[in-house]
Amino acid sequence: MAFDVAFRVPGTAKKMAQLLAVSLLLLGPAAPMHAANDPFYPSLVPAPGSDLSDGDFDDGGKSWQEIKAEIPPAPQAANLVSFYVSPTATMNFFIDLNSMSTGADGVVRYTMVSKSQGGAVNISYEGIRCQTYENKLYAFGQKDGSWSRARLSDWKPIKESSSGNRQHAALARDFLCQDGMIAGKLEEIRSRIRENHPIKPGS
């Protein structure tokens, strides 16, 4: 008898418990809806080892899609404009202004020509994504004017290297990107490079 008395629920308390149970049942279906809007909701976080990155969940959770890159014609000397990299650079770098484009995916694409002091010339078609501060190599230019697709064409973080040849960092920070976005319209970018007017003078 003592056992029954110790665990008996009074009538009022029993009714309150029943009301609480009903309330929890009614609130149950709404809980996932609130959780889905939570920025820390597990379904919006890339699983370890997946191919997705944080930058792929822009615009309210929609996956970022890269548009197809169209390889431009081979660069012509008349269209090449040099840009400043650093006082210790061991190469000279040029952009083919005619090759430049800005995509709906937020990527600026261009042909870069680099020349060493010994006369060696490298030609590459590349892209810079301002939002994630990454660059990508699409193709290499050949002496006969043709292109060969790059075997390794993954997006890579742009490093603010202390070495002299920091061409991607200089191009992105000084001419192409600002506050995680493309810095203006295409013609504004071309003019900025042509006139050597960096976004942040002295950077």
PDB file of C-alpha atoms in Angstrom:
ATOM      1  CA  MET A   1       0.000   0.000   0.000  1.00  0.00           C
ATOM      2  CA  ALA A   2       2.814   2.405   0.826  1.00  0.00           C
ATOM      3  CA  PHE A   3       4.242   1.772  -2.674  1.00  0.00           C
ATOM      4  CA  ASP A   4       0.941   2.752  -4.359  1.00  0.00           C
ATOM      5  CA  VAL A   5       0.558   5.923  -2.311  1.00  0.00           C
ATOM      6  CA  ALA A   6       4.081   7.110  -3.032  1.00  0.00           C
ATOM      7  CA  PHE A   7       3.554   7.017  -6.826  1.00  0.00           C
ATOM      8  CA  ARG A   8      -0.120   7.991  -7.096  1.00  0.00           C
ATOM      9  CA  VAL A   9      -0.741  11.123  -9.266  1.00  0.00           C
ATOM     10  CA  PRO A  10      -3.372  13.558  -7.898  1.00  0.00           C
ATOM     11  CA  GLY A  11      -6.306  14.268 -10.190  1.00  0.00           C
ATOM     12  CA  THR A  12      -5.304  17.871 -10.954  1.00  0.00           C
ATOM     13  CA  ALA A  13      -1.720  16.946 -11.674  1.00  0.00           C
ATOM     14  CA  LYS A  14      -2.909  14.094 -13.906  1.00  0.00           C
ATOM     15  CA  LYS A  15      -5.003  16.488 -15.998  1.00  0.00           C
ATOM     16  CA  MET A  16      -2.071  18.849 -16.351  1.00  0.00           C
ATOM     17  CA  ALA A  17       0.124  15.988 -17.496  1.00  0.00           C
ATOM     18  CA  GLN A  18      -2.452  15.014 -20.115  1.00  0.00           C
ATOM     19  CA  LEU A  19      -2.691  18.604 -21.389  1.00  0.00           C
ATOM     20  CA  LEU A  20       1.089  18.784 -21.617  1.00  0.00           C
ATOM     21  CA  ALA A  21       1.190  15.555 -23.610  1.00  0.00           C
ATOM     22  CA  VAL A  22      -1.441  16.848 -26.045  1.00  0.00           C
ATOM     23  CA  SER A  23       0.478  20.117 -26.454  1.00  0.00           C
ATOM     24  CA  LEU A  24       3.676  18.251 -27.292  1.00  0.00           C
ATOM     25  CA  LEU A  25       1.850  16.179 -29.906  1.00  0.00           C
ATOM     26  CA  LEU A  26       0.455  19.327 -31.521  1.00  0.00           C
ATOM     27  CA  LEU A  27       3.850  21.027 -31.566  1.00  0.00           C
ATOM     28  CA  GLY A  28       5.660  17.964 -32.880  1.00  0.00           C
ATOM     29  CA  PRO A  29       5.112  18.497 -36.628  1.00  0.00           C
ATOM     30  CA  ALA A  30       6.208  22.155 -36.400  1.00  0.00           C
ATOM     31  CA  ALA A  31       9.564  21.381 -34.847  1.00  0.00           C
ATOM     32  CA  PRO A  32      11.345  20.230 -38.053  1.00  0.00           C
ATOM     33  CA  MET A  33      10.110  23.345 -39.882  1.00  0.00           C
ATOM     34  CA  HIS A  34      11.878  25.579 -37.397  1.00  0.00           C
ATOM     35  CA  ALA A  35      14.953  23.396 -37.414  1.00  0.00           C
ATOM     36  CA  ALA A  36      15.232  23.526 -41.199  1.00  0.00           C
ATOM     37  CA  ASN A  37      15.574  27.315 -41.010  1.00  0.00           C
ATOM     38  CA  ASP A  38      18.326  27.036 -38.445  1.00  0.00           C
ATOM     39  CA  PRO A  39      21.746  27.799 -40.044  1.00  0.00           C
ATOM     40  CA  PHE A  40      23.212  24.994 -37.951  1.00  0.00           C
ATOM     41  CA  TYR A  41      20.634  22.408 -39.062  1.00  0.00           C
ATOM     42  CA  PRO A  42      22.606  19.249 -39.952  1.00  0.00           C
ATOM     43  CA  SER A  43      21.030  18.841 -43.411  1.00  0.00           C
ATOM     44  CA  LEU A  44      22.592  22.161 -44.504  1.00  0.00           C
ATOM     45  CA  VAL A  45      26.079  21.284 -43.328  1.00  0.00           C
ATOM     46  CA  PRO A  46      28.314  19.397 -45.807  1.00  0.00           C
ATOM     47  CA  ALA A  47      29.257  15.959 -44.572  1.00  0.00           C
ATOM     48  CA  PRO A  48      32.961  15.385 -43.892  1.00  0.00           C
ATOM     49  CA  GLY A  49      34.702  14.205 -47.036  1.00  0.00           C
ATOM     50  CA  SER A  50      31.922  15.393 -49.360  1.00  0.00           C
ATOM     51  CA  ASP A  51      32.598  17.422 -52.512  1.00  0.00           C
ATOM     52  CA  LEU A  52      30.559  20.332 -51.224  1.00  0.00           C
ATOM     53  CA  SER A  53      31.955  23.280 -49.367  1.00  0.00           C
ATOM     54  CA  ASP A  54      30.417  26.047 -47.297  1.00  0.00           C
ATOM     55  CA  GLY A  55      30.470  28.259 -50.366  1.00  0.00           C
ATOM     56  CA  ASP A  56      28.171  25.868 -52.182  1.00  0.00           C
ATOM     57  CA  PHE A  57      25.254  26.836 -49.936  1.00  0.00           C
ATOM     58  CA  ASP A  58      24.650  30.393 -51.051  1.00  0.00           C
ATOM     59  CA  ASP A  59      21.359  32.137 -51.699  1.00  0.00           C
ATOM     60  CA  GLY A  60      19.300  30.521 -48.957  1.00  0.00           C
ATOM     61  CA  GLY A  61      20.702  27.007 -49.258  1.00  0.00           C
ATOM     62  CA  LYS A  62      20.726  26.671 -53.051  1.00  0.00           C
ATOM     63  CA  SER A  63      23.812  24.973 -54.428  1.00  0.00           C
ATOM     64  CA  TRP A  64      26.209  27.176 -56.379  1.00  0.00           C
ATOM     65  CA  GLN A  65      26.465  26.194 -60.021  1.00  0.00           C
ATOM     66  CA  GLU A  66      29.451  27.064 -62.179  1.00  0.00           C
ATOM     67  CA  ILE A  67      28.633  27.960 -65.771  1.00  0.00           C
ATOM     68  CA  LYS A  68      30.498  26.323 -68.623  1.00  0.00           C
ATOM     69  CA  ALA A  69      33.704  28.159 -69.487  1.00  0.00           C
ATOM     70  CA  GLU A  70      34.137  28.984 -73.177  1.00  0.00           C
ATOM     71  CA  ILE A  71      37.819  29.026 -74.152  1.00  0.00           C
ATOM     72  CA  PRO A  72      38.589  32.309 -75.984  1.00  0.00           C
ATOM     73  CA  PRO A  73      40.824  32.779 -79.046  1.00  0.00           C
ATOM     74  CA  ALA A  74      44.581  32.875 -78.499  1.00  0.00           C
ATOM     75  CA  PRO A  75      45.770  36.194 -77.054  1.00  0.00           C
ATOM     76  CA  GLN A  76      47.103  38.900 -79.348  1.00  0.00           C
ATOM     77  CA  ALA A  77      49.998  41.118 -78.293  1.00  0.00           C
ATOM     78  CA  ALA A  78      47.958  44.272 -78.973  1.00  0.00           C
ATOM     79  CA  ASN A  79      45.370  43.233 -76.354  1.00  0.00           C
ATOM     80  CA  LEU A  80      47.823  42.454 -73.549  1.00  0.00           C
ATOM     81  CA  VAL A  81      48.039  44.828 -70.601  1.00  0.00           C
ATOM     82  CA  SER A  82      50.546  44.352 -67.782  1.00  0.00           C
ATOM     83  CA  PHE A  83      49.557  44.605 -64.128  1.00  0.00           C
ATOM     84  CA  TYR A  84      51.656  45.157 -61.037  1.00  0.00           C
ATOM     85  CA  VAL A  85      52.309  42.164 -58.794  1.00  0.00           C
ATOM     86  CA  SER A  86      55.095  43.003 -56.336  1.00  0.00           C
ATOM     87  CA  PRO A  87      58.543  44.614 -56.232  1.00  0.00           C
ATOM     88  CA  THR A  88      60.157  41.183 -55.944  1.00  0.00           C
ATOM     89  CA  ALA A  89      58.298  39.512 -58.813  1.00  0.00           C
ATOM     90  CA  THR A  90      60.550  37.419 -61.043  1.00  0.00           C
ATOM     91  CA  MET A  91      58.117  37.463 -63.968  1.00  0.00           C
ATOM     92  CA  ASN A  92      56.000  39.997 -65.821  1.00  0.00           C
ATOM     93  CA  PHE A  93      52.252  39.336 -65.977  1.00  0.00           C
ATOM     94  CA  PHE A  94      49.722  40.437 -68.576  1.00  0.00           C
ATOM     95  CA  ILE A  95      45.964  40.132 -69.066  1.00  0.00           C
ATOM     96  CA  ASP A  96      44.296  39.795 -72.449  1.00  0.00           C
ATOM     97  CA  LEU A  97      41.518  42.345 -72.007  1.00  0.00           C
ATOM     98  CA  ASN A  98      39.519  40.913 -74.927  1.00  0.00           C
ATOM     99  CA  SER A  99      39.368  37.536 -73.197  1.00  0.00           C
ATOM    100  CA  MET A 100      37.867  38.870 -69.960  1.00  0.00           C
ATOM    101  CA  SER A 101      34.296  37.970 -69.010  1.00  0.00           C
ATOM    102  CA  THR A 102      32.086  38.055 -65.939  1.00  0.00           C
ATOM    103  CA  GLY A 103      29.624  35.214 -65.417  1.00  0.00           C
ATOM    104  CA  ALA A 104      26.279  34.893 -63.653  1.00  0.00           C
ATOM    105  CA  ASP A 105      28.095  32.466 -61.329  1.00  0.00           C
ATOM    106  CA  GLY A 106      30.199  35.321 -59.928  1.00  0.00           C
ATOM    107  CA  VAL A 107      33.411  34.284 -61.686  1.00  0.00           C
ATOM    108  CA  VAL A 108      35.742  36.573 -63.627  1.00  0.00           C
ATOM    109  CA  ARG A 109      37.499  34.692 -66.435  1.00  0.00           C
ATOM    110  CA  TYR A 110      40.545  35.875 -68.364  1.00  0.00           C
ATOM    111  CA  THR A 111      43.660  34.850 -70.278  1.00  0.00           C
ATOM    112  CA  MET A 112      46.916  35.498 -68.434  1.00  0.00           C
ATOM    113  CA  VAL A 113      50.329  35.662 -70.075  1.00  0.00           C
ATOM    114  CA  SER A 114      53.457  35.455 -67.946  1.00  0.00           C
ATOM    115  CA  LYS A 115      56.958  36.159 -69.240  1.00  0.00           C
ATOM    116  CA  SER A 116      60.185  35.352 -67.464  1.00  0.00           C
ATOM    117  CA  GLN A 117      63.294  37.485 -67.668  1.00  0.00           C
ATOM    118  CA  GLY A 118      64.850  34.750 -69.777  1.00  0.00           C
ATOM    119  CA  GLY A 119      62.092  35.050 -72.384  1.00  0.00           C
ATOM    120  CA  ALA A 120      59.965  32.004 -71.476  1.00  0.00           C
ATOM    121  CA  VAL A 121      56.247  32.580 -72.034  1.00  0.00           C
ATOM    122  CA  ASN A 122      53.325  30.846 -70.322  1.00  0.00           C
ATOM    123  CA  ILE A 123      49.700  31.289 -71.396  1.00  0.00           C
ATOM    124  CA  SER A 124      46.747  30.190 -69.262  1.00  0.00           C
ATOM    125  CA  TYR A 125      42.994  30.642 -69.258  1.00  0.00           C
ATOM    126  CA  GLU A 126      41.792  31.040 -65.677  1.00  0.00           C
ATOM    127  CA  GLY A 127      38.955  32.149 -63.436  1.00  0.00           C
ATOM    128  CA  ILE A 128      38.663  33.890 -60.072  1.00  0.00           C
ATOM    129  CA  ARG A 129      35.611  33.484 -57.860  1.00  0.00           C
ATOM    130  CA  CYS A 130      35.403  36.560 -55.670  1.00  0.00           C
ATOM    131  CA  GLN A 131      32.944  35.231 -53.093  1.00  0.00           C
ATOM    132  CA  THR A 132      35.222  32.400 -51.978  1.00  0.00           C
ATOM    133  CA  TYR A 133      38.522  34.048 -53.025  1.00  0.00           C
ATOM    134  CA  GLU A 134      39.546  31.090 -55.177  1.00  0.00           C
ATOM    135  CA  ASN A 135      41.122  30.655 -58.592  1.00  0.00           C
ATOM    136  CA  LYS A 136      40.846  27.933 -61.194  1.00  0.00           C
ATOM    137  CA  LEU A 137      42.928  26.925 -64.206  1.00  0.00           C
ATOM    138  CA  TYR A 138      40.936  25.929 -67.299  1.00  0.00           C
ATOM    139  CA  ALA A 139      43.494  25.555 -70.081  1.00  0.00           C
ATOM    140  CA  PHE A 140      47.062  26.173 -71.239  1.00  0.00           C
ATOM    141  CA  GLY A 141      47.883  28.060 -74.417  1.00  0.00           C
ATOM    142  CA  GLN A 142      50.224  26.509 -76.996  1.00  0.00           C
ATOM    143  CA  LYS A 143      52.673  28.203 -79.364  1.00  0.00           C
ATOM    144  CA  ASP A 144      50.500  27.364 -82.379  1.00  0.00           C
ATOM    145  CA  GLY A 145      47.537  29.214 -80.868  1.00  0.00           C
ATOM    146  CA  SER A 146      45.665  26.114 -79.706  1.00  0.00           C
ATOM    147  CA  TRP A 147      44.624  25.252 -76.173  1.00  0.00           C
ATOM    148  CA  SER A 148      45.038  22.160 -74.041  1.00  0.00           C
ATOM    149  CA  ARG A 149      42.611  21.550 -71.185  1.00  0.00           C
ATOM    150  CA  ALA A 150      44.126  21.563 -67.728  1.00  0.00           C
ATOM    151  CA  ARG A 151      44.078  18.129 -66.115  1.00  0.00           C
ATOM    152  CA  LEU A 152      43.900  19.584 -62.623  1.00  0.00           C
ATOM    153  CA  SER A 153      41.142  22.187 -62.718  1.00  0.00           C
ATOM    154  CA  ASP A 154      39.875  22.355 -59.154  1.00  0.00           C
ATOM    155  CA  TRP A 155      39.112  25.585 -57.354  1.00  0.00           C
ATOM    156  CA  LYS A 156      42.000  26.505 -55.063  1.00  0.00           C
ATOM    157  CA  PRO A 157      42.249  29.186 -52.359  1.00  0.00           C
ATOM    158  CA  ILE A 158      44.204  32.257 -53.403  1.00  0.00           C
ATOM    159  CA  LYS A 159      47.124  32.560 -51.049  1.00  0.00           C
ATOM    160  CA  GLU A 160      48.475  35.904 -49.939  1.00  0.00           C
ATOM    161  CA  SER A 161      51.995  34.647 -50.408  1.00  0.00           C
ATOM    162  CA  SER A 162      55.016  36.663 -49.405  1.00  0.00           C
ATOM    163  CA  SER A 163      56.833  35.454 -52.520  1.00  0.00           C
ATOM    164  CA  GLY A 164      57.269  37.750 -55.491  1.00  0.00           C
ATOM    165  CA  ASN A 165      54.937  35.956 -57.909  1.00  0.00           C
ATOM    166  CA  ARG A 166      51.585  36.479 -56.200  1.00  0.00           C
ATOM    167  CA  GLN A 167      49.779  37.239 -59.461  1.00  0.00           C
ATOM    168  CA  HIS A 168      46.388  35.792 -58.482  1.00  0.00           C
ATOM    169  CA  ALA A 169      46.253  37.653 -55.181  1.00  0.00           C
ATOM    170  CA  ALA A 170      47.288  40.910 -56.845  1.00  0.00           C
ATOM    171  CA  LEU A 171      44.760  40.497 -59.632  1.00  0.00           C
ATOM    172  CA  ALA A 172      41.875  39.581 -57.319  1.00  0.00           C
ATOM    173  CA  ARG A 173      42.519  42.111 -54.577  1.00  0.00           C
ATOM    174  CA  ASP A 174      43.606  45.071 -56.684  1.00  0.00           C
ATOM    175  CA  PHE A 175      41.396  44.786 -59.762  1.00  0.00           C
ATOM    176  CA  LEU A 176      38.669  42.139 -59.765  1.00  0.00           C
ATOM    177  CA  CYS A 177      37.089  41.680 -56.331  1.00  0.00           C
ATOM    178  CA  GLN A 178      35.733  43.838 -53.531  1.00  0.00           C
ATOM    179  CA  ASP A 179      33.797  42.787 -50.426  1.00  0.00           C
ATOM    180  CA  GLY A 180      33.365  39.245 -51.756  1.00  0.00           C
ATOM    181  CA  MET A 181      31.828  40.376 -55.048  1.00  0.00           C
ATOM    182  CA  ILE A 182      32.954  41.251 -58.558  1.00  0.00           C
ATOM    183  CA  ALA A 183      34.141  44.856 -58.390  1.00  0.00           C
ATOM    184  CA  GLY A 184      31.869  46.543 -60.907  1.00  0.00           C
ATOM    185  CA  LYS A 185      30.951  45.912 -64.506  1.00  0.00           C
ATOM    186  CA  LEU A 186      33.268  44.263 -67.003  1.00  0.00           C
ATOM    187  CA  GLU A 187      34.243  47.499 -68.737  1.00  0.00           C
ATOM    188  CA  GLU A 188      35.059  49.063 -65.373  1.00  0.00           C
ATOM    189  CA  ILE A 189      37.396  46.177 -64.588  1.00  0.00           C
ATOM    190  CA  ARG A 190      39.066  46.437 -67.991  1.00  0.00           C
ATOM    191  CA  SER A 191      39.548  50.170 -67.537  1.00  0.00           C
ATOM    192  CA  ARG A 192      40.968  49.648 -64.051  1.00  0.00           C
ATOM    193  CA  ILE A 193      43.596  47.231 -65.371  1.00  0.00           C
ATOM    194  CA  ARG A 194      44.323  49.294 -68.481  1.00  0.00           C
ATOM    195  CA  GLU A 195      44.891  52.467 -66.470  1.00  0.00           C
ATOM    196  CA  ASN A 196      46.563  50.638 -63.570  1.00  0.00           C
ATOM    197  CA  HIS A 197      44.119  52.015 -60.984  1.00  0.00           C
ATOM    198  CA  PRO A 198      43.904  49.390 -58.226  1.00  0.00           C
ATOM    199  CA  ILE A 199      40.847  49.234 -56.001  1.00  0.00           C
ATOM    200  CA  LYS A 200      42.996  49.735 -52.916  1.00  0.00           C
ATOM    201  CA  PRO A 201      46.085  51.753 -53.868  1.00  0.00           C
ATOM    202  CA  GLY A 202      49.234  50.498 -52.228  1.00  0.00           C
ATOM    203  CA  SER A 203      47.889  46.978 -51.574  1.00  0.00           C
TER     204      SER A 203
END
